[in-house]
PDB file of C-alpha atoms in Angstrom:
ATOM      1  CA  MET A   4     103.868-148.909 -12.272  1.00 55.00           C
ATOM      2  CA  PRO A   5     104.044-148.893 -16.006  1.00 65.00           C
ATOM      3  CA  LEU A   6     107.452-150.228 -17.163  1.00 58.00           C
ATOM      4  CA  LEU A   7     108.547-147.156 -19.339  1.00 55.00           C
ATOM      5  CA  LEU A   8     107.799-144.828 -15.290  1.00 53.00           C
ATOM      6  CA  GLN A   9     109.179-147.694 -13.583  1.00 57.00           C
ATOM      7  CA  LEU A  10     112.444-147.554 -16.517  1.00 53.00           C
ATOM      8  CA  ALA A  11     112.456-143.051 -16.338  1.00 54.00           C
ATOM      9  CA  LEU A  12     112.720-143.445 -12.256  1.00 56.00           C
ATOM     10  CA  ALA A  13     116.077-145.572 -12.735  1.00 57.00           C
ATOM     11  CA  VAL A  14     117.445-143.348 -15.013  1.00 55.00           C
ATOM     12  CA  ALA A  15     116.850-140.696 -12.231  1.00 57.00           C
ATOM     13  CA  VAL A  16     117.852-142.294  -9.874  1.00 53.00           C
ATOM     14  CA  ALA A  17     121.288-142.775 -11.536  1.00 55.00           C
ATOM     15  CA  VAL A  18     121.680-138.913 -12.301  1.00 55.00           C
ATOM     16  CA  ALA A  19     121.325-138.043  -9.439  1.00 54.00           C
ATOM     17  CA  MET A  20     124.242-140.572  -7.498  1.00 54.00           C
ATOM     18  CA  ALA A  21     126.321-139.756 -10.515  1.00 55.00           C
ATOM     19  CA  GLY A  22     125.942-136.335  -9.548  1.00 54.00           C
ATOM     20  CA  THR A  23     127.208-136.572  -5.914  1.00 52.00           C
ATOM     21  CA  ALA A  24     129.681-138.834  -6.911  1.00 59.00           C
ATOM     22  CA  THR A  25     133.220-137.380  -5.462  1.00 71.00           C
ATOM     23  CA  THR A  26     135.872-137.080  -7.385  1.00 78.00           C
ATOM     24  CA  THR A  27     139.633-133.990  -6.434  1.00 83.00           C
ATOM     25  CA  THR A  28     141.346-132.476  -9.177  1.00 89.00           C
ATOM     26  CA  THR A  29     144.896-132.431  -8.211  1.00 92.00           C
ATOM     27  CA  HIS A  30     148.183-131.225  -9.110  1.00 96.00           C
ATOM     28  CA  THR A  31     151.779-132.735  -8.790  1.00 95.00           C
ATOM     29  CA  ARG A  32     155.197-131.846  -9.883  1.00 97.00           C
ATOM     30  CA  PHE A  33     157.950-133.783 -10.411  1.00 98.00           C
ATOM     31  CA  TYR A  34     161.348-134.840 -12.772  1.00 98.00           C
ATOM     32  CA  MET A  35     161.910-137.504 -15.134  1.00 98.00           C
ATOM     33  CA  HIS A  36     165.617-138.875 -15.683  1.00 98.00           C
ATOM     34  CA  ASP A  37     165.845-140.570 -18.372  1.00 98.00           C
ATOM     35  CA  THR A  38     169.438-141.577 -18.456  1.00 96.00           C
ATOM     36  CA  VAL A  39     171.274-143.420 -22.396  1.00 94.00           C
ATOM     37  CA  THR A  40     174.607-144.065 -21.375  1.00 89.00           C
ATOM     38  CA  ALA A  41     175.515-144.009 -18.341  1.00 81.00           C
ATOM     39  CA  SER A  42     179.360-142.271 -16.997  1.00 70.00           C
ATOM     40  CA  ALA A  43     181.844-143.590 -18.946  1.00 68.00           C
ATOM     41  CA  SER A  44     184.137-143.547 -15.627  1.00 65.00           C
ATOM     42  CA  GLY A  45     180.874-145.582 -13.692  1.00 64.00           C
ATOM     43  CA  GLY A  46     180.797-142.922 -10.620  1.00 65.00           C
ATOM     44  CA  GLY A  47     176.718-141.317 -12.616  1.00 69.00           C
ATOM     45  CA  PRO A  48     173.859-142.606 -12.379  1.00 77.00           C
ATOM     46  CA  ALA A  49     173.280-146.207 -14.521  1.00 89.00           C
ATOM     47  CA  ALA A  50     171.572-146.634 -17.444  1.00 94.00           C
ATOM     48  CA  THR A  51     167.867-145.978 -17.649  1.00 96.00           C
ATOM     49  CA  ALA A  52     166.575-146.138 -21.173  1.00 97.00           C
ATOM     50  CA  VAL A  53     167.904-149.140 -22.892  1.00 95.00           C
ATOM     51  CA  ARG A  54     167.682-149.298 -26.796  1.00 95.00           C
ATOM     52  CA  VAL A  55     166.374-152.886 -27.115  1.00 96.00           C
ATOM     53  CA  VAL A  56     165.897-152.275 -31.202  1.00 96.00           C
ATOM     54  CA  ARG A  57     167.725-150.550 -34.087  1.00 95.00           C
ATOM     55  CA  GLY A  58     166.259-148.867 -37.126  1.00 94.00           C
ATOM     56  CA  ALA A  59     167.281-149.559 -40.712  1.00 91.00           C
ATOM     57  CA  ALA A  60     170.601-147.978 -41.208  1.00 88.00           C
ATOM     58  CA  ALA A  61     168.177-146.142 -44.091  1.00 88.00           C
ATOM     59  CA  ALA A  62     166.117-144.732 -41.753  1.00 90.00           C
ATOM     60  CA  ALA A  63     168.787-141.760 -39.893  1.00 89.00           C
ATOM     61  CA  LEU A  64     166.512-138.631 -38.398  1.00 88.00           C
ATOM     62  CA  PRO A  65     167.081-134.952 -40.465  1.00 85.00           C
ATOM     63  CA  GLY A  66     169.139-133.492 -38.215  1.00 83.00           C
ATOM     64  CA  ASP A  67     170.142-136.882 -35.333  1.00 84.00           C
ATOM     65  CA  ALA A  68     173.391-138.530 -35.421  1.00 82.00           C
ATOM     66  CA  VAL A  69     171.875-141.402 -33.012  1.00 86.00           C
ATOM     67  CA  ASN A  70     168.823-142.514 -33.435  1.00 89.00           C
ATOM     68  CA  ARG A  71     166.497-143.711 -36.564  1.00 93.00           C
ATOM     69  CA  PHE A  72     163.841-144.456 -37.639  1.00 95.00           C
ATOM     70  CA  GLY A  73     161.853-147.107 -35.518  1.00 96.00           C
ATOM     71  CA  ASP A  74     164.854-146.587 -32.473  1.00 96.00           C
ATOM     72  CA  LEU A  75     162.851-148.005 -29.908  1.00 97.00           C
ATOM     73  CA  TYR A  76     163.456-147.963 -26.232  1.00 97.00           C
ATOM     74  CA  ALA A  77     163.090-149.607 -22.798  1.00 98.00           C
ATOM     75  CA  VAL A  78     162.999-146.985 -19.949  1.00 98.00           C
ATOM     76  CA  ASP A  79     163.303-147.479 -16.259  1.00 98.00           C
ATOM     77  CA  ASP A  80     163.311-143.590 -15.135  1.00 98.00           C
ATOM     78  CA  PRO A  81     163.174-142.157 -11.656  1.00 98.00           C
ATOM     79  CA  LEU A  82     161.400-140.567 -11.035  1.00 98.00           C
ATOM     80  CA  THR A  83     162.153-137.682  -8.614  1.00 98.00           C
ATOM     81  CA  ASP A  84     160.596-134.532  -6.414  1.00 97.00           C
ATOM     82  CA  GLY A  85     163.214-132.174  -8.012  1.00 97.00           C
ATOM     83  CA  ALA A  86     165.212-131.272 -11.033  1.00 98.00           C
ATOM     84  CA  ASP A  87     168.822-132.580  -9.634  1.00 96.00           C
ATOM     85  CA  ALA A  88     168.716-136.733  -9.316  1.00 93.00           C
ATOM     86  CA  SER A  89     169.837-136.201  -5.592  1.00 95.00           C
ATOM     87  CA  SER A  90     166.600-135.169  -4.526  1.00 97.00           C
ATOM     88  CA  ALA A  91     164.448-137.657  -3.153  1.00 97.00           C
ATOM     89  CA  ALA A  92     162.986-140.044  -4.880  1.00 98.00           C
ATOM     90  CA  VAL A  93     159.016-140.556  -5.638  1.00 98.00           C
ATOM     91  CA  GLY A  94     158.736-143.167  -7.928  1.00 98.00           C
ATOM     92  CA  ARG A  95     159.630-144.781 -10.673  1.00 98.00           C
ATOM     93  CA  ALA A  96     158.706-144.800 -15.393  1.00 98.00           C
ATOM     94  CA  ARG A  97     157.744-147.576 -16.913  1.00 98.00           C
ATOM     95  CA  GLY A  98     157.821-148.286 -20.438  1.00 98.00           C
ATOM     96  CA  PHE A  99     159.298-147.507 -23.823  1.00 98.00           C
ATOM     97  CA  TYR A 100     159.385-144.488 -26.174  1.00 98.00           C
ATOM     98  CA  MET A 101     159.686-145.476 -29.788  1.00 98.00           C
ATOM     99  CA  PHE A 102     160.877-143.045 -32.501  1.00 96.00           C
ATOM    100  CA  ALA A 103     158.049-142.595 -34.743  1.00 96.00           C
ATOM    101  CA  SER A 104     158.683-140.275 -37.448  1.00 94.00           C
ATOM    102  CA  ARG A 105     160.535-140.755 -40.458  1.00 93.00           C
ATOM    103  CA  THR A 106     161.286-136.545 -40.935  1.00 90.00           C
ATOM    104  CA  ASP A 107     160.983-134.863 -37.190  1.00 88.00           C
ATOM    105  CA  SER A 108     161.736-135.740 -34.150  1.00 89.00           C
ATOM    106  CA  ALA A 109     159.264-137.162 -32.099  1.00 94.00           C
ATOM    107  CA  LEU A 110     158.114-140.466 -30.594  1.00 96.00           C
ATOM    108  CA  LEU A 111     156.010-142.348 -29.423  1.00 98.00           C
ATOM    109  CA  PHE A 112     155.908-142.586 -25.640  1.00 98.00           C
ATOM    110  CA  SER A 113     153.730-145.566 -23.465  1.00 98.00           C
ATOM    111  CA  ALA A 114     154.769-145.580 -19.733  1.00 98.00           C
ATOM    112  CA  THR A 115     153.120-145.522 -16.499  1.00 98.00           C
ATOM    113  CA  MET A 116     154.224-143.522 -13.933  1.00 98.00           C
ATOM    114  CA  GLU A 117     154.115-145.563 -10.244  1.00 98.00           C
ATOM    115  CA  PHE A 118     154.679-143.361  -7.425  1.00 98.00           C
ATOM    116  CA  THR A 119     156.465-144.890  -4.499  1.00 98.00           C
ATOM    117  CA  ALA A 120     156.219-141.487  -2.518  1.00 97.00           C
ATOM    118  CA  GLY A 121     154.301-138.485  -1.238  1.00 92.00           C
ATOM    119  CA  VAL A 122     151.020-138.343  -1.599  1.00 91.00           C
ATOM    120  CA  HIS A 123     150.398-139.827  -4.263  1.00 95.00           C
ATOM    121  CA  ARG A 124     152.037-143.421  -3.140  1.00 97.00           C
ATOM    122  CA  GLY A 125     150.829-146.593  -3.964  1.00 97.00           C
ATOM    123  CA  GLY A 126     149.341-145.251  -6.912  1.00 97.00           C
ATOM    124  CA  ALA A 127     150.424-145.252 -10.353  1.00 98.00           C
ATOM    125  CA  VAL A 128     149.081-143.290 -13.453  1.00 98.00           C
ATOM    126  CA  SER A 129     149.854-144.431 -17.478  1.00 98.00           C
ATOM    127  CA  VAL A 130     150.185-142.109 -20.167  1.00 98.00           C
ATOM    128  CA  LEU A 131     150.496-142.672 -24.141  1.00 97.00           C
ATOM    129  CA  ALA A 132     151.204-140.488 -26.210  1.00 95.00           C
ATOM    130  CA  ARG A 133     153.278-138.213 -29.088  1.00 96.00           C
ATOM    131  CA  ASP A 134     155.969-136.190 -28.042  1.00 97.00           C
ATOM    132  CA  ALA A 135     157.673-134.089 -30.284  1.00 95.00           C
ATOM    133  CA  ILE A 136     160.823-133.615 -27.944  1.00 93.00           C
ATOM    134  CA  LEU A 137     162.066-130.669 -30.086  1.00 92.00           C
ATOM    135  CA  ASP A 138     158.800-128.816 -28.624  1.00 96.00           C
ATOM    136  CA  GLU A 139     159.303-126.262 -25.618  1.00 98.00           C
ATOM    137  CA  VAL A 140     155.872-127.600 -24.051  1.00 98.00           C
ATOM    138  CA  ARG A 141     153.932-131.846 -24.958  1.00 97.00           C
ATOM    139  CA  GLU A 142     150.746-132.708 -23.427  1.00 97.00           C
ATOM    140  CA  LEU A 143     150.661-136.757 -21.847  1.00 95.00           C
ATOM    141  CA  PRO A 144     147.178-137.826 -22.386  1.00 97.00           C
ATOM    142  CA  VAL A 145     146.691-139.590 -18.989  1.00 97.00           C
ATOM    143  CA  VAL A 146     144.676-142.909 -20.383  1.00 97.00           C
ATOM    144  CA  GLY A 147     144.400-144.801 -16.277  1.00 96.00           C
ATOM    145  CA  GLY A 148     145.143-144.685 -13.153  1.00 97.00           C
ATOM    146  CA  ALA A 149     145.379-147.750 -10.235  1.00 97.00           C
ATOM    147  CA  GLY A 150     145.384-147.662  -6.056  1.00 97.00           C
ATOM    148  CA  VAL A 151     145.315-144.799  -4.363  1.00 95.00           C
ATOM    149  CA  LEU A 152     144.675-142.645  -8.240  1.00 96.00           C
ATOM    150  CA  ARG A 153     142.640-145.499 -10.126  1.00 95.00           C
ATOM    151  CA  GLY A 154     140.608-144.164 -12.825  1.00 94.00           C
ATOM    152  CA  ALA A 155     142.607-141.160 -12.906  1.00 96.00           C
ATOM    153  CA  ALA A 156     141.483-139.123 -16.487  1.00 96.00           C
ATOM    154  CA  ARG A 157     143.531-135.341 -17.670  1.00 97.00           C
ATOM    155  CA  TYR A 158     146.583-134.787 -18.490  1.00 97.00           C
ATOM    156  CA  GLY A 159     150.102-133.734 -18.054  1.00 97.00           C
ATOM    157  CA  LEU A 160     152.499-131.097 -19.066  1.00 98.00           C
ATOM    158  CA  LEU A 161     156.417-132.489 -20.359  1.00 97.00           C
ATOM    159  CA  ARG A 162     158.843-129.931 -20.788  1.00 98.00           C
ATOM    160  CA  THR A 163     162.093-130.669 -21.148  1.00 98.00           C
ATOM    161  CA  HIS A 164     164.775-129.042 -17.984  1.00 98.00           C
ATOM    162  CA  SER A 165     167.877-130.773 -19.668  1.00 97.00           C
ATOM    163  CA  PHE A 166     169.190-132.046 -21.806  1.00 94.00           C
ATOM    164  CA  ASN A 167     173.003-133.643 -23.016  1.00 92.00           C
ATOM    165  CA  ALA A 168     173.404-134.194 -26.831  1.00 85.00           C
ATOM    166  CA  THR A 169     176.150-136.419 -26.001  1.00 85.00           C
ATOM    167  CA  THR A 170     174.943-139.479 -23.351  1.00 87.00           C
ATOM    168  CA  ASN A 171     171.338-138.216 -24.733  1.00 89.00           C
ATOM    169  CA  ASN A 172     170.929-138.404 -21.682  1.00 94.00           C
ATOM    170  CA  ALA A 173     167.305-135.702 -19.932  1.00 97.00           C
ATOM    171  CA  VAL A 174     165.739-134.806 -16.746  1.00 98.00           C
ATOM    172  CA  LEU A 175     162.376-134.536 -18.245  1.00 98.00           C
ATOM    173  CA  GLN A 176     160.383-131.849 -15.398  1.00 98.00           C
ATOM    174  CA  ILE A 177     156.004-133.433 -15.197  1.00 98.00           C
ATOM    175  CA  ASP A 178     153.377-131.172 -14.518  1.00 98.00           C
ATOM    176  CA  MET A 179     150.460-133.912 -13.649  1.00 97.00           C
ATOM    177  CA  TYR A 180     146.344-132.647 -13.228  1.00 97.00           C
ATOM    178  CA  LEU A 181     144.851-135.638 -12.164  1.00 97.00           C
ATOM    179  CA  THR A 182     140.776-136.016 -11.478  1.00 95.00           C
ATOM    180  CA  VAL A 183     139.698-139.128  -9.842  1.00 90.00           C
TER     181      VAL A 183
END
């Protein structure tokens, strides 16, 4: 059989097999509890986001007395199935966010959402995105998955469910649309 014909046959078989691979598309909603300031009385949740780098004083953000360009926070935030902190835990978001704009409240957000309960237990998805925190809806590109979500792709939509400007604590609603 001529080499060109063998190559064409191999490509045709590969294309046919790729078309038979099964993918699953799923939607899941969960809430991320970002606690920057723990309760002074000790009765509230412990801090789950810690500033590890402080931007220069000259890099204050317009209209923001707390944060500066270059502030970097490490996070280990709980994920729950409801907006209330006492809702059932479904996992943790581990990573960082950094104030990455000199002119507005926009973050560079990188995290792995590790699921410890529910349908996606044993799986994780990683996101890397610009998060313009004052926008109503922000998009989180999914850059990969692991475990039962190995090879995950698509995106998440992030909304601020609640925010306390005094403590900088927030609850974020995340709707993930995944193809696995």
